[in-house]
PDB file of C-alpha atoms in Angstrom:
ATOM      1  CA  MET A   1      26.168  33.474  -8.032  1.00 55.00           C
ATOM      2  CA  THR A   2      22.352  32.851 -10.175  1.00 72.00           C
ATOM      3  CA  SER A   3      22.103  29.844 -12.587  1.00 76.00           C
ATOM      4  CA  GLU A   4      21.946  32.541 -15.260  1.00 76.00           C
ATOM      5  CA  ASN A   5      25.357  33.940 -14.206  1.00 77.00           C
ATOM      6  CA  GLN A   6      27.118  30.439 -13.515  1.00 81.00           C
ATOM      7  CA  GLU A   7      25.893  29.766 -17.195  1.00 82.00           C
ATOM      8  CA  LEU A   8      27.098  32.922 -18.812  1.00 82.00           C
ATOM      9  CA  LYS A   9      30.364  32.177 -17.224  1.00 80.00           C
ATOM     10  CA  LYS A  10      30.568  28.817 -18.195  1.00 80.00           C
ATOM     11  CA  ALA A  11      29.728  29.820 -21.786  1.00 78.00           C
ATOM     12  CA  GLY A  12      32.561  32.341 -21.760  1.00 82.00           C
ATOM     13  CA  LEU A  13      30.279  35.346 -21.154  1.00 79.00           C
ATOM     14  CA  LYS A  14      30.701  38.593 -19.001  1.00 86.00           C
ATOM     15  CA  VAL A  15      28.020  38.680 -16.937  1.00 86.00           C
ATOM     16  CA  THR A  16      25.943  41.618 -17.925  1.00 87.00           C
ATOM     17  CA  LEU A  17      22.491  42.752 -17.032  1.00 88.00           C
ATOM     18  CA  PRO A  18      21.387  42.667 -20.510  1.00 89.00           C
ATOM     19  CA  ARG A  19      22.620  39.071 -21.099  1.00 89.00           C
ATOM     20  CA  VAL A  20      21.142  37.854 -17.535  1.00 90.00           C
ATOM     21  CA  LYS A  21      17.451  39.310 -18.247  1.00 92.00           C
ATOM     22  CA  ILE A  22      17.534  37.809 -21.915  1.00 92.00           C
ATOM     23  CA  LEU A  23      18.965  34.827 -20.648  1.00 91.00           C
ATOM     24  CA  GLN A  24      15.830  35.257 -17.945  1.00 92.00           C
ATOM     25  CA  ILE A  25      12.898  35.548 -20.565  1.00 93.00           C
ATOM     26  CA  LEU A  26      14.546  32.234 -22.566  1.00 92.00           C
ATOM     27  CA  GLU A  27      14.710  30.288 -19.600  1.00 90.00           C
ATOM     28  CA  SER A  28      10.844  31.298 -18.546  1.00 89.00           C
ATOM     29  CA  ALA A  29       9.598  31.029 -22.223  1.00 83.00           C
ATOM     30  CA  GLY A  30       9.337  26.993 -22.012  1.00 74.00           C
ATOM     31  CA  GLU A  31       8.380  25.418 -25.337  1.00 72.00           C
ATOM     32  CA  ARG A  32       8.139  28.905 -26.547  1.00 79.00           C
ATOM     33  CA  HIS A  33      10.544  29.581 -29.598  1.00 87.00           C
ATOM     34  CA  MET A  34      10.721  33.588 -29.371  1.00 89.00           C
ATOM     35  CA  SER A  35      11.695  36.054 -32.167  1.00 90.00           C
ATOM     36  CA  ALA A  36      14.411  38.730 -31.148  1.00 93.00           C
ATOM     37  CA  ASP A  37      11.408  41.320 -31.463  1.00 93.00           C
ATOM     38  CA  ASP A  38       9.431  38.781 -28.754  1.00 92.00           C
ATOM     39  CA  VAL A  39      12.262  39.183 -26.106  1.00 95.00           C
ATOM     40  CA  TYR A  40      12.474  42.968 -27.135  1.00 95.00           C
ATOM     41  CA  ARG A  41       8.870  43.581 -26.187  1.00 95.00           C
ATOM     42  CA  THR A  42       9.166  41.582 -23.249  1.00 94.00           C
ATOM     43  CA  LEU A  43      12.219  43.589 -22.113  1.00 95.00           C
ATOM     44  CA  LEU A  44       9.834  46.590 -22.380  1.00 94.00           C
ATOM     45  CA  ASP A  45       7.042  45.081 -20.758  1.00 94.00           C
ATOM     46  CA  GLN A  46       9.593  44.645 -17.887  1.00 93.00           C
ATOM     47  CA  GLY A  47      10.517  48.200 -17.642  1.00 93.00           C
ATOM     48  CA  GLU A  48      13.815  47.596 -18.917  1.00 91.00           C
ATOM     49  CA  ASP A  49      15.897  49.688 -20.847  1.00 90.00           C
ATOM     50  CA  VAL A  50      17.478  47.612 -23.544  1.00 91.00           C
ATOM     51  CA  GLY A  51      17.916  48.601 -27.377  1.00 92.00           C
ATOM     52  CA  LEU A  52      16.841  46.161 -29.972  1.00 93.00           C
ATOM     53  CA  ALA A  53      20.116  46.096 -31.277  1.00 94.00           C
ATOM     54  CA  THR A  54      21.353  44.694 -28.224  1.00 93.00           C
ATOM     55  CA  VAL A  55      19.095  42.125 -28.046  1.00 95.00           C
ATOM     56  CA  TYR A  56      20.208  40.832 -31.501  1.00 93.00           C
ATOM     57  CA  ARG A  57      23.822  41.257 -30.536  1.00 94.00           C
ATOM     58  CA  VAL A  58      22.930  39.035 -27.468  1.00 93.00           C
ATOM     59  CA  LEU A  59      21.194  36.280 -29.169  1.00 95.00           C
ATOM     60  CA  THR A  60      23.808  36.077 -31.757  1.00 93.00           C
ATOM     61  CA  GLN A  61      26.279  36.091 -28.571  1.00 93.00           C
ATOM     62  CA  PHE A  62      24.499  33.165 -27.313  1.00 92.00           C
ATOM     63  CA  GLU A  63      24.153  31.296 -30.549  1.00 91.00           C
ATOM     64  CA  THR A  64      27.750  31.420 -30.890  1.00 92.00           C
ATOM     65  CA  ALA A  65      28.490  29.831 -27.182  1.00 90.00           C
ATOM     66  CA  GLY A  66      25.831  27.314 -27.706  1.00 87.00           C
ATOM     67  CA  LEU A  67      23.370  28.669 -25.188  1.00 90.00           C
ATOM     68  CA  VAL A  68      20.238  29.079 -27.590  1.00 90.00           C
ATOM     69  CA  GLN A  69      19.478  27.473 -31.126  1.00 88.00           C
ATOM     70  CA  ARG A  70      18.497  29.645 -34.039  1.00 89.00           C
ATOM     71  CA  HIS A  71      15.580  28.179 -36.208  1.00 86.00           C
ATOM     72  CA  HIS A  72      14.057  29.862 -39.475  1.00 84.00           C
ATOM     73  CA  PHE A  73      10.382  28.599 -39.415  1.00 78.00           C
ATOM     74  CA  GLU A  74       8.845  31.370 -41.544  1.00 68.00           C
ATOM     75  CA  ALA A  75      10.437  33.491 -44.180  1.00 59.00           C
ATOM     76  CA  GLY A  76      12.552  35.976 -42.637  1.00 62.00           C
ATOM     77  CA  THR A  77      11.773  35.385 -39.042  1.00 78.00           C
ATOM     78  CA  ALA A  78      14.388  33.920 -36.979  1.00 86.00           C
ATOM     79  CA  VAL A  79      13.226  32.189 -33.524  1.00 86.00           C
ATOM     80  CA  PHE A  80      15.388  31.099 -30.623  1.00 90.00           C
ATOM     81  CA  GLU A  81      15.061  28.459 -28.063  1.00 87.00           C
ATOM     82  CA  LEU A  82      17.854  27.283 -25.311  1.00 87.00           C
ATOM     83  CA  ALA A  83      19.807  24.586 -26.319  1.00 85.00           C
ATOM     84  CA  LYS A  84      18.611  21.742 -23.876  1.00 78.00           C
ATOM     85  CA  GLY A  85      20.903  19.269 -25.382  1.00 74.00           C
ATOM     86  CA  ASP A  86      18.654  17.108 -26.725  1.00 80.00           C
ATOM     87  CA  HIS A  87      17.890  16.902 -30.167  1.00 84.00           C
ATOM     88  CA  HIS A  88      14.110  17.365 -31.361  1.00 88.00           C
ATOM     89  CA  ASP A  89      12.163  18.103 -34.325  1.00 90.00           C
ATOM     90  CA  HIS A  90       9.527  20.608 -34.700  1.00 90.00           C
ATOM     91  CA  MET A  91       5.849  20.934 -36.534  1.00 90.00           C
ATOM     92  CA  ILE A  92       4.756  24.225 -37.148  1.00 88.00           C
ATOM     93  CA  CYS A  93       0.851  25.202 -37.622  1.00 89.00           C
ATOM     94  CA  LEU A  94       0.413  27.254 -40.433  1.00 88.00           C
ATOM     95  CA  GLU A  95      -3.091  28.357 -39.022  1.00 87.00           C
ATOM     96  CA  SER A  96      -1.955  29.584 -35.443  1.00 83.00           C
ATOM     97  CA  GLY A  97       1.851  29.343 -36.070  1.00 81.00           C
ATOM     98  CA  ARG A  98       2.344  27.254 -32.730  1.00 82.00           C
ATOM     99  CA  VAL A  99       5.179  25.506 -32.934  1.00 85.00           C
ATOM    100  CA  ILE A 100       5.275  21.515 -31.527  1.00 88.00           C
ATOM    101  CA  GLU A 101       8.341  19.796 -30.407  1.00 88.00           C
ATOM    102  CA  PHE A 102       8.936  16.091 -30.707  1.00 91.00           C
ATOM    103  CA  VAL A 103      10.873  13.061 -30.952  1.00 91.00           C
ATOM    104  CA  ASP A 104      10.381  10.275 -32.749  1.00 94.00           C
ATOM    105  CA  PRO A 105      12.788   7.434 -32.990  1.00 94.00           C
ATOM    106  CA  ILE A 106      12.057   5.365 -35.690  1.00 96.00           C
ATOM    107  CA  ILE A 107      11.890   9.118 -38.221  1.00 94.00           C
ATOM    108  CA  GLU A 108      15.501   9.307 -36.652  1.00 93.00           C
ATOM    109  CA  LYS A 109      16.574   5.775 -37.195  1.00 95.00           C
ATOM    110  CA  ARG A 110      15.620   6.225 -40.942  1.00 96.00           C
ATOM    111  CA  GLN A 111      17.183   9.646 -41.639  1.00 95.00           C
ATOM    112  CA  HIS A 112      20.641   7.815 -40.521  1.00 95.00           C
ATOM    113  CA  GLU A 113      19.503   4.628 -42.887  1.00 96.00           C
ATOM    114  CA  ILE A 114      18.837   6.915 -45.663  1.00 96.00           C
ATOM    115  CA  ALA A 115      22.224   8.624 -45.120  1.00 96.00           C
ATOM    116  CA  GLU A 116      23.835   5.471 -45.102  1.00 96.00           C
ATOM    117  CA  GLU A 117      22.597   4.235 -48.059  1.00 97.00           C
ATOM    118  CA  HIS A 118      23.903   7.167 -49.917  1.00 97.00           C
ATOM    119  CA  GLY A 119      27.571   6.933 -48.227  1.00 97.00           C
ATOM    120  CA  TYR A 120      27.208   9.253 -45.792  1.00 97.00           C
ATOM    121  CA  GLU A 121      27.027   9.708 -41.986  1.00 95.00           C
ATOM    122  CA  ILE A 122      24.829  12.816 -40.732  1.00 93.00           C
ATOM    123  CA  GLU A 123      26.577  15.285 -38.651  1.00 91.00           C
ATOM    124  CA  ASP A 124      23.366  17.001 -37.692  1.00 86.00           C
ATOM    125  CA  HIS A 125      19.962  17.647 -39.445  1.00 87.00           C
ATOM    126  CA  SER A 126      16.720  19.793 -38.650  1.00 85.00           C
ATOM    127  CA  LEU A 127      13.162  18.072 -39.464  1.00 90.00           C
ATOM    128  CA  ILE A 128      10.264  20.902 -39.918  1.00 89.00           C
ATOM    129  CA  LEU A 129       7.258  19.690 -40.468  1.00 92.00           C
ATOM    130  CA  TYR A 130       4.253  22.391 -41.761  1.00 91.00           C
ATOM    131  CA  VAL A 131       0.670  21.173 -40.944  1.00 93.00           C
ATOM    132  CA  ARG A 132      -2.772  22.223 -40.627  1.00 94.00           C
ATOM    133  CA  PRO A 133      -5.613  21.187 -38.078  1.00 95.00           C
ATOM    134  CA  LYS A 134      -7.516  18.034 -39.742  1.00 93.00           C
ATOM    135  CA  GLN A 135     -10.727  19.408 -41.089  1.00 88.00           C
TER     136      GLN A 135
END
């Protein structure tokens, strides 16, 4: 059984060709974050006959099952990445649209301290820095 099939079954999803193909595309994306349209275009380029509505439905199922994370970096455009289980933050280049993932223990520590100072405990968070190259 392929690793994609095992991942789908472990997530409680039936193994279907569209699900396997979409999971393969996301796995091959590396650190690239893909929109549903990106996934759809990749499927078309590969000669696959999968509709855009199916791509959206499968990505939502993957998100519900914990296989992917959805991010809203730009107004109205959701992008997806495989849920790797490790926390990381993002920088978005406003000129190129490039997404840079990073981890900074000092930032993580300070966020927990701030929550604690206000009488809270962090359940989850997302940090997105919008950046431009230095001139």
